[in-house]
Every structure is written in structure tokens, then in C-alpha cells.
């Protein structure tokens, strides 16, 4: 589709178009012949440019309303004229305001030597449409105004064109001219008084019109017009009461039974300015037109006969185009056998223009609309050829020589490549590729093809195509295009492409080298610059696309701190690839212009822009601990909890207390071991908190032990330990009856060298003593070292085969033992009696009471025996069933080998990595559980549950109400540490999500469904909300993460959820539940109407069905498919009904949503403020966490992303949804009670201290308060130095006397 023309029109053209302009009868295309140039002519007839039945106006002059210049008077800079006219056919009115006013150097109105005519440009400030001009013109009467300005720089002429509807509306014209209406009202008058009107005839239309005009003429000429008596026969028969609306409109008024004529202002003379004068004059002209349209025999009775004065001569005179230079008729040969070719309209000219005026019109169009020059040049070419005008052909040649091209030239250029014109759907690369292919096929035609390409490039304003055509390279983009490269092409590959170009044509060498030079300068590529100087490629900078791909980042808009986190994670995971990763990070930093990333690349650290004493520290990621770091940052800002941890000794539970046996946390008793473990956790947490307060740097590193104790509960820890015992490699002892037999666990040093499934030879003491060893002997649930001694002098060289003396347990019993251990991991061992089935069993050695399970009992066997358990028998075989019991060992067992420090550290790291995979809720529950275990209770509740500061801070109570079929209500109250909300079904706000946790729902009780709802009976000061995003897809049988947006509120009010006896609140809840039920039904129905397999809604699918059925009905004429019209109509009606239903559903849904959202809006006595937002980006089983925490003291949000703490500049990243495929989403929210927020949370707690001078010291083992050893040692260059507790307890890297990285 061609673009619209933006040129102007010469005055004669504008007046010609004005004569066809009917604003209320535009064509269907909406084309406006007055304000728009003709559509571009492409060889086919143009669509209609005027509406059906359009009047070709013949303008008559309204002299009394016009302000005309004197004859032969030339306008100057103070002239302003008005021409008022009316159409003698359709009665519409025209007002032209020509304003020549304006002063300045060189101002001279047209016409003049270089501007023989005005050239008017339409001004878009025009007022399109129909509007009332004043109070008299309304009720269907329209006015349209358009504004134009002369394009001559030295002419300030402005033209206003106002076209108005007739003043007499159609219904009034009918009253005056319709014979039936006239007869009806005249007959009524004569019937009312037949004697008085005896002999009077019904007036004709021309008499009615003449009578009305006489009354108006008298009013316009007589300053004191006479009253019209109410019983005037002529008045009664012609007008009177039935025409009252028209008479009032014209200014007539009633006085008792009489009528008073209009009273126009006759004191000011002409031109009229008074609205009533103008109205009466307009109506007078319209009455004359209506009179002239009556039958000839009636018109003869009217004296004098109406002859309007033409307005066009005065219009042309005022606009300076009277007598413009016309062409010689014999030279005007049209191209289409029509009066005027569309090319004339394209130039804003007329067909009778002289060649000089055609040339003038062309010049003005090109000057005003240079983008359309090709079409204007084509118009000039066509007119020159049609007229066979030498002057115009010369003008055409001059224009072509100056580099201008016509649409005809462009069309031929595309044809040279076999491409259709216009080629709006083709990109530059396609055209260039076509050119190169044609040149390759026909090298001799390259000059012609290159000229065609130049024309195409010029027409598209494509520098890329033009430079390919000119075979020169001056810009970076041209260089890439010439080498067939893109911005993402690597520097090293550019050299390959250079060599290909030179191999194809040796003459390209200089051009190709210039291309490489331009690319090197643009990219500032050291590698390419080195190649240009030495011929050898230097170190290649990584392309930005490759850089993001190397770091595995799909979204290039993510924050710098997440990019750095990803880099650090990959670097720690693959240190050998650090150089490649750093190249990727360098490319990204350069591309983003990131000072943050460049600071890290230069210094190895990211320094905070804030003073250390006024800004929180970050926590370094020690291996998949991003969630742990977020959680620790949150707990640190909870002031009561931080104070408790820092002053832990004041709250510590003494393990020797008598109340230890009755201590209950989480509705269960806790053991002494769990309390000791929890206290180690709190001491580790205390150490970290002190570091976060006193460290003078931007980051601190949590200890591995703290991570392990935080992420792994005592239950999980026991499970890991037992799995390690059961999962170790056991040597093969051969087979019995086809079943494999395995021995006990080997010592650690042998396990490392034994491959699975291999038999091994043992020598020396190892052949006679097989040990199962665990690490920590202080652990009262640890497995004990067990020795199985095999007698006989040959045992030193005996292989472990199936025929040797050994304890044999089949795989079923081993599996049973493993299952018992997994199920009983936290329970003390049960003392199950073992029977001795026969005297052939020589002896049993029982495990100690501290062992975790009786299933670890070992049998010392030298003959056959039957061990009974779980209703099955296992046969223990030996070479000699009658062998006696071997003698006990004569010396104590050897001490099991202790793990080396690096092995112990590795084991802790492995446990941390396992803990990092724990569920978020498990980690939070573990932290709160250990905090409660570690401290002494303040009191206990009726169930014996410990009540303490942690309980009061984080735990509330919820109360559920369940109603059975008999109407009996059961209640249950329990502690809760968080509220779990769901966003699985779609985006919602925080209130809608919370409603899901408390609204009524059907629960199964005893095989029947019963309604249940929940309330909050006690709110905690710190309210935690868990967003459950992990969902399960039953069709795919896999888990997925719901990424629906949760609209957070800065403040929420919890009144609506509180347990209350208020009947009104319960009524509101019940009403709201009903609305939600109705809303769910409506939304389900909407889904049925909008979700189809075709991807369109039901109305669209039905319409598509109808169209398809219509198509197949008529496609095969020989064998048509019979489809009844009734069926098609029925489907179309169904589509309409479905569309109406969808519209009604939308309205109902909107109403219900509004009611639900405002139901509790007035309940605002329990405000909670948003304090923390845990964010996750990734999938259900992987990703990255960070946290946003609000500083109420400074009124700002901070982002805590592992080691980096930054201020949030735009809170949209917290509150608004990301428009990406994998958006970052809130996982856990923390709200705090508004009136207590200053006491509850404190975002910044810093009291930095200077780092003491580093002095060498020996390794010292010191027992801390928790009973665990703390290791302090001086580290050599580049190693880790751990600073003692007195110095704040932070860790840092020491290199050459400077601290390099936290």
C-alpha cells in the first residue's frame, strides 16, 4: 500500500475540489477531496473520490455578507477579505476568509514572479466533523471548517474554508413546499371559519415561499416592521401555527393572538455581522432557490425572476488566480481520453494549466513533500509525454540528472531483479542477496544491475543497499554487510571471511582490509588491530551473545548482581575455566557499561558506595546457599531475635535442668542431644551476627558449620549418617544358592581402593579383623566398632570366598534392616528379645544400649543356625555345623582411623549441599525449632508446649470450624508460624491469596464432605506468608513452578481474618463466600466460551465454521455439497448469542470482583506493613534466591543478593510482574505489626571496628561455650585467615598484607 501524499494544491485546483466537496457525503473510503491529494495513480482506475449523489456546487454570491476588495486592487500585508456564497442547487453555504496580514522582511503576497499562484498546504488544526456554530444553528445543522496556508516563504496568506448546511432543515422545507401539508393546514383554517374564507383557494408552494420571503424582506428593510395580525387570511392560510417552530427559529415572536416579525440590527450596514441578519439573509437566498425549483408555470407569477450572481469571479479575484496562464488547447493531449488525468491532481494542478504552471506545481510539491518526489516526478513524466511538451521533458531530464528518481524508475528497477513492486515485505538483505545472485549468474549485466540497485536503495532510503551498489565501504554497518557478517560475528571469524573475499577476487584485498579496519575501530578490538599491524590475530574479545550464552543467561536485562552471582558460581564450580568466564564477564560489563562489574574485574571485589558503618553487609555464597543467605539477612533485621542471639547466655537452656525431661517444642519432647545441637547452632549464629555488626567490609562469609546446622535438621542429619553407613562398599563373599553374600563395611582406607563387584585379598590382621567404623565416638547414637574374628591358622592367606567361615545375611534381611533404620532414625533402640532356636547356635554378641538399632546385631557363627524374625527363616551356613564357639579376642579393638581435616571439611560441605536442597519451609521450621530448643521456656501452655520469646514473636494461632451434617460445629485451635497461600490458578492480589487460606471449603471427614473455614485467634507480631509455587502436573507426572503474579500491598489489614463473635463480620464472610462461588462458576463458563483447540473463542470458531461451510458449498460446482441456509443462519445466530453471553459474563464478573474487593475495605484496625520479600528466579528444582528488606527508619528498600546489598531505585521490581518467560517471583513474605515495627525490625545494625595488625601465631585449639573446638591459625599468603572472636569473628582473604575479598 502506497503512503499518502503530503503536498499541497494550487488555488485553481483547490477551488475545483471545493466545488465537489460535500462533508456530509464523503465516499466509503473516507477520502476527503478538499484536504487530501488524489491517491497515487498506478495504471488502474482510482476509487471514487466523492460520495454518491455529490452536488457539483454552483456558487452564488452573498454580497451583503462579503468583504471584497476594490476592482484592480492588489492585496497587501494588511488586507483581509471575506467571500460569502451559497450553492444554487443544494443550498449549502460557503465562507472563505482570506487573511493576507503579516509583516516581515521580504513579505509579498502571491501572485508574484516566482510564485504565479498561491500553493496552499492543509493545516491539521482544522476542525473536522459537524458542530453547532451558535445557539441558532444546531439540531442537525452542521458546520465544517478547514484551514490552509500558502507554502511560499514570502507569502503569509492564510485561508479559512467554512462549509455549512442549509439553514432550512428538510422538515421545514416540506412544510413550505409539500402540497399535501399546505392543503391540510389551509383546509383546517377554512373549515374553522367557512364563511370568512369563502371563495379562497388553497395556496400553492410558490405562494407560501413568496409570502414568507415577503415577511423576511420587510423585516430586513423596515426598521419598524408592522405587526402581523393573528386573523390575517394570507398568514393563516400560508404559515401561522403549524409553522411555529420555523417562525421562532427565524426570530418571529407571539404577542397575544398576533405575531411580531424578526428585529434584525439594521444600524451597522454591510457586511452583516449580526447573527440574526446573517440567518435571515441566508434563509432569503434559500427561499429564492426553492422558488426557482418550482414549476415553470408557477414561476411566471413571481416578479422579478430570480437570477443569482455567480461568486466564482470574486473568489478567483480575491485569491489572485483570476486569468491564470492556461495551456494551448491543441497541445493538451490527455493520456486516458479523459478531461483530466490523475497526474494533474497529484501535482495539485489543473488540466488547463500552462506548462510553466505545471513546472511550478511540481517544484512546490517536491519542496513541501520530498519523500514523495518519485511520484511527483512520475506525474511530471506522464504529463510531459501526454502533452509532448519539450519544456516539460527538459524539466524531467534536469530532475533526473540531479539524482531524482520516479516511481516508474523504481518499478523498472525491481523488475530487473524479478521482484514485485511495491516490495514492502522484502528486507534489505533479501534484495542484496538477489542482486548478488543475478550478478553471479550474469556478470556482464553487473553495471545495469548495479544502477537498478542504486535506484532501489535510494527509494528505500537504505544506506546499506546504496553502499553495496556503489561498491564502497565507509561505515561499520557497510563493512559487516560487505563481509556477509553480523554484529554478533566473532573477531576471529571475521578474518576467515576476509580471506574468503580475497580468494574470490584478489582485487578485493584493499576493500576487505578497509572493512576490517572499520570494524576494529568500532569495536575497539585489540585482536583486529593487532592483525592489521602484524598479520597475527591478538586475543579475541568474546562476542556479547557468546558471553551471555557462556554464563547461561537468557535475559540480558537482569541485574548486575545476579550476573556476578552467576559468574562466581560457575567460577567456583569450574576453576579451570576461570579465564573463559572472565572474558565473558568482561564483554558483558563493557556492553552494559557497568561500573559494578568493571569494579569487580579490576579489583576482585565490589566495593559498596555507602559507608560501612551505615550499610548492611552482604553474605558470601558458599555453595548453593543463596536461600540461606536471604534467611539469615531477614533474621538479623528482626531486632528481638537478634538481641536474643547476641545475648544467648542469658536465655540458654541448661542441659542439666530438671525440666529437660518435660521440655516440649513443636508438640513433641526434645532430647538432650537435640538441645546441645541447637545451642551449637545459636552460637554459630551469634558469631555470624557479631561479624555482620563489626566487620568493616561489605561482605562476610558464613561458616560451613552454620550452614549445615541451619539447612539440615537433626532428623535429616541422622538420616544422612545412617545412609552413609548402609551405603558403603561391602566386599563380596561369594554366593550361596545363587544369592550374593556381602561382608561388613571395610575401613575407610580400604573402601577407597575397592571397586564394586570385585573380590579382594586380605592379608595380615585385616584378614582376621573386619571393622565397621563411624566417625564421631562422642555421639551417643553412633555405631560402635564391631570386630568379627575368624579362627584358624590359615586365615592370614584366606580369601573371602563362599566356603570360608563367615556371617552370612541375605539381601532380604539387609533390606529389612535398612528400612527399619530409615523409619526409626530419631527413636532410641527397642530391646527386642531374640530366641535361640537350637543349640547349634554357638553365640550372640549384642550391641550396646546406645546403638541406634537392634538390626545392627552381629552374629559370631561357625556352624549352621536359624535366625527367626518377621515370620521367616534365614539359614546361616558353615563348613562344620558342630564347631564350637571361638575364643574371644585377647586384646581390645584398634582405635578407628580419624578423618583428616580436609576430609572432615569435605563431609561438612557435602552435608551443606544436601541441606541446600531441602524445602524452604523445612529450613524455616528447623531454624525456629532449634532456637526454641536452645533457650529456656518462659512458661508452658495447657498442653505442655514451651512458650518463649521466639514463640511469641513468630507464632500465632488459627482456629478452624467444621460443621457436620447434623449442624454440630467442631473447633480446633493450633499454633502456626506462617500462612500458606496459593497462586496456582492465576495472578491475584495478596488479599485474594490470603482468602484462600481462610475461606470456607469442603473437607472429607469420615467419608463425607463437611464445610470448614479458618480464622486467626492470635496474630504474631511478625507475620510470615509462604507462597506455595511448587505445583504438580498430573498429566505430565512432573512438578513445575507456578509463576503467576502476586500483587503485593505495602500495608494489609488482618481484621477480616480474625476470630470474632461479631455476627455482622460472619455475615460479610458468608456473603463474600457466596460471591466467590458465583464468580468461580462465571469464570468457568467464560473459559468454556473462550478456550478452544483452535486458539480462538467460541464465537470466532462458529464464524470460522460458517465461512468454511460457505466455501465448500460453492467450491465444487460439479458436485456441490448440500448445506442448508437455515443451518448457516443457525450457526451465525449461535455465534451472536455466544458473543452476547461473553459480554454479559464480563459485566457480571466485573461486578462480583468489585463487590469482593470492597467487602472488607472499611476494616482497618489491624495494619501490618510489608518488611521482607524473598524472591526466586528459576524452575521448581533450581534457580536463585535473593531478598528485599524495607528500612522503615530511612524509608527505602534494599536488595540483598548474597554478597551484594544495593538500594532499590525503582520499586516496580518488587511490586510489578516481570514480562519474561521465567520471571522472578515472591516465595516468602514477611509483614510486621505496624504500631510495633520500630521495635520489631531494624534494618541496619553496624558498629565497625578496625582490623588488628596481623601477627603470626601457632595453631591453637580452644573450647568455646558450646563445647565445640574453634580453630584459629595464621594463614600464609593467599590462604584463609580466621580472626578470633575478640576481633569480631569475620573471615577474609589475606594476600601480601592486604585484605582482598570477603
Coordinates of N, CA and C in Angstrom, one line a residue, residues 329-395:
X329 N -5.0 24.7 -26.2 CA -5.8 23.5 -26.3 C -5.3 22.5 -27.2
X330 N -4.6 22.8 -28.3 CA -4.2 21.9 -29.3 C -3.0 21.0 -28.7
X331 N -2.4 21.5 -27.7 CA -1.2 20.7 -27.1 C -1.7 19.9 -25.9
X332 N -2.9 20.0 -25.5 CA -3.3 19.3 -24.3 C -3.9 17.9 -24.8
X333 N -3.0 16.9 -24.9 CA -3.4 15.6 -25.3 C -3.4 14.7 -24.1
X334 N -4.6 14.3 -23.7 CA -4.6 13.5 -22.4 C -4.2 12.0 -22.6
X335 N -3.8 11.4 -21.6 CA -3.3 10.1 -21.6 C -4.4 9.0 -21.5
X336 N -5.5 9.4 -21.0 CA -6.6 8.4 -20.7 C -7.9 8.8 -21.4
X337 N -7.8 9.6 -22.4 CA -9.0 10.1 -23.1 C -10.0 10.7 -22.2
X338 N -9.6 11.2 -21.1 CA -10.5 11.9 -20.1 C -10.1 13.3 -20.1
X339 N -11.0 14.1 -19.5 CA -10.8 15.6 -19.4 C -9.5 15.9 -18.6
X340 N -9.3 15.1 -17.6 CA -8.1 15.4 -16.7 C -7.6 14.1 -16.2
X341 N -6.3 13.9 -16.3 CA -5.6 12.7 -15.8 C -5.3 12.9 -14.3
X342 N -5.3 11.8 -13.5 CA -4.9 11.9 -12.1 C -3.6 12.5 -11.8
X343 N -2.7 12.5 -12.8 CA -1.3 13.1 -12.6 C -1.5 14.6 -12.3
X344 N -2.5 15.2 -12.9 CA -2.7 16.7 -12.6 C -3.1 16.8 -11.1
X345 N -4.0 16.0 -10.6 CA -4.4 16.1 -9.2 C -3.2 15.8 -8.3
X346 N -2.3 14.9 -8.7 CA -1.1 14.6 -7.9 C -0.2 15.8 -7.7
X347 N -0.1 16.6 -8.7 CA 0.7 17.8 -8.6 C -0.1 19.0 -8.1
X348 N -1.4 18.8 -7.7 CA -2.1 19.9 -7.2 C -2.4 20.9 -8.3
X349 N -2.5 20.5 -9.5 CA -2.7 21.4 -10.7 C -4.0 21.0 -11.4
X350 N -4.3 21.8 -12.4 CA -5.4 21.5 -13.3 C -5.0 21.2 -14.7
X351 N -5.9 20.5 -15.4 CA -5.6 20.1 -16.7 C -5.4 21.2 -17.7
X352 N -5.9 22.4 -17.4 CA -5.7 23.5 -18.4 C -4.5 24.4 -18.0
X353 N -3.7 23.9 -17.1 CA -2.5 24.7 -16.7 C -1.5 24.8 -17.9
X354 N -0.9 26.0 -18.0 CA 0.2 26.1 -18.9 C 1.4 25.3 -18.4
X355 N 2.3 24.9 -19.3 CA 3.5 24.2 -18.9 C 4.3 24.8 -17.8
X356 N 4.3 26.2 -17.8 CA 5.1 26.9 -16.8 C 4.4 26.6 -15.4
X357 N 3.1 26.6 -15.4 CA 2.4 26.4 -14.1 C 2.5 24.9 -13.7
X358 N 2.5 24.0 -14.7 CA 2.8 22.6 -14.3 C 4.1 22.4 -13.7
X359 N 5.2 23.1 -14.2 CA 6.5 23.0 -13.7 C 6.5 23.6 -12.3
X360 N 5.8 24.8 -12.1 CA 5.7 25.4 -10.8 C 5.0 24.5 -9.8
X361 N 4.0 23.9 -10.2 CA 3.3 23.0 -9.2 C 4.1 21.8 -8.8
X362 N 4.9 21.3 -9.8 CA 5.8 20.2 -9.5 C 6.9 20.6 -8.4
X363 N 7.5 21.8 -8.7 CA 8.5 22.3 -7.8 C 8.0 22.4 -6.4
X364 N 6.7 23.0 -6.3 CA 6.2 23.2 -4.9 C 5.9 21.9 -4.2
X365 N 5.4 20.9 -4.9 CA 5.1 19.6 -4.3 C 6.4 18.9 -3.8
X366 N 7.5 19.0 -4.6 CA 8.8 18.4 -4.2 C 9.3 19.1 -3.0
X367 N 9.2 20.4 -3.0 CA 9.7 21.2 -1.8 C 8.9 20.9 -0.5
X368 N 7.6 20.7 -0.7 CA 6.7 20.5 0.5 C 6.7 19.1 1.0
X369 N 6.9 18.1 0.0 CA 6.8 16.7 0.4 C 7.9 15.9 -0.3
X370 N 9.1 16.1 0.1 CA 10.3 15.5 -0.6 C 10.2 14.0 -0.6
X371 N 9.6 13.4 0.4 CA 9.5 11.9 0.5 C 8.8 11.3 -0.7
X372 N 7.8 12.1 -1.3 CA 7.0 11.6 -2.4 C 7.5 12.1 -3.7
X373 N 8.8 12.5 -3.8 CA 9.4 13.0 -5.0 C 9.2 12.0 -6.2
X374 N 9.5 10.7 -5.9 CA 9.3 9.8 -7.1 C 8.0 9.8 -7.7
X375 N 6.9 10.0 -7.0 CA 5.6 10.0 -7.6 C 5.4 11.3 -8.3
X376 N 5.8 12.4 -7.7 CA 5.7 13.7 -8.4 C 6.4 13.7 -9.7
X377 N 7.6 13.1 -9.7 CA 8.4 13.1 -10.9 C 7.7 12.2 -12.0
X378 N 7.1 11.1 -11.5 CA 6.3 10.3 -12.5 C 5.1 11.1 -13.0
X379 N 4.5 11.9 -12.2 CA 3.4 12.8 -12.7 C 3.9 13.7 -13.8
X380 N 5.1 14.3 -13.5 CA 5.7 15.2 -14.5 C 6.0 14.5 -15.8
X381 N 6.6 13.3 -15.7 CA 6.9 12.5 -16.8 C 5.6 12.2 -17.7
X382 N 4.6 11.8 -17.0 CA 3.4 11.4 -17.7 C 2.7 12.6 -18.4
X383 N 2.7 13.7 -17.7 CA 2.1 14.9 -18.3 C 2.9 15.4 -19.5
X384 N 4.3 15.3 -19.3 CA 5.2 15.7 -20.4 C 5.0 14.8 -21.7
X385 N 4.9 13.5 -21.4 CA 4.7 12.6 -22.6 C 3.3 12.8 -23.2
X386 N 2.3 13.0 -22.3 CA 0.9 13.2 -22.9 C 0.8 14.5 -23.7
X387 N 1.4 15.5 -23.2 CA 1.3 16.8 -24.0 C 2.4 16.9 -25.1
X388 N 3.4 16.0 -25.0 CA 4.5 16.0 -25.9 C 5.1 17.4 -25.8
X389 N 5.3 17.8 -24.6 CA 5.9 19.2 -24.3 C 7.4 19.1 -24.2
X390 N 8.1 19.8 -25.0 CA 9.5 19.9 -24.9 C 10.0 20.5 -23.6
X391 N 9.3 21.6 -23.2 CA 9.7 22.3 -21.9 C 9.6 21.3 -20.7
X392 N 8.5 20.6 -20.7 CA 8.3 19.6 -19.5 C 9.3 18.5 -19.6
X393 N 9.6 18.0 -20.8 CA 10.5 16.9 -21.0 C 11.9 17.4 -20.6
X394 N 12.2 18.6 -20.9 CA 13.5 19.2 -20.5 C 13.6 19.3 -19.0
X395 N 12.5 19.7 -18.4 CA 12.4 19.8 -16.9 C 12.6 18.4 -16.3

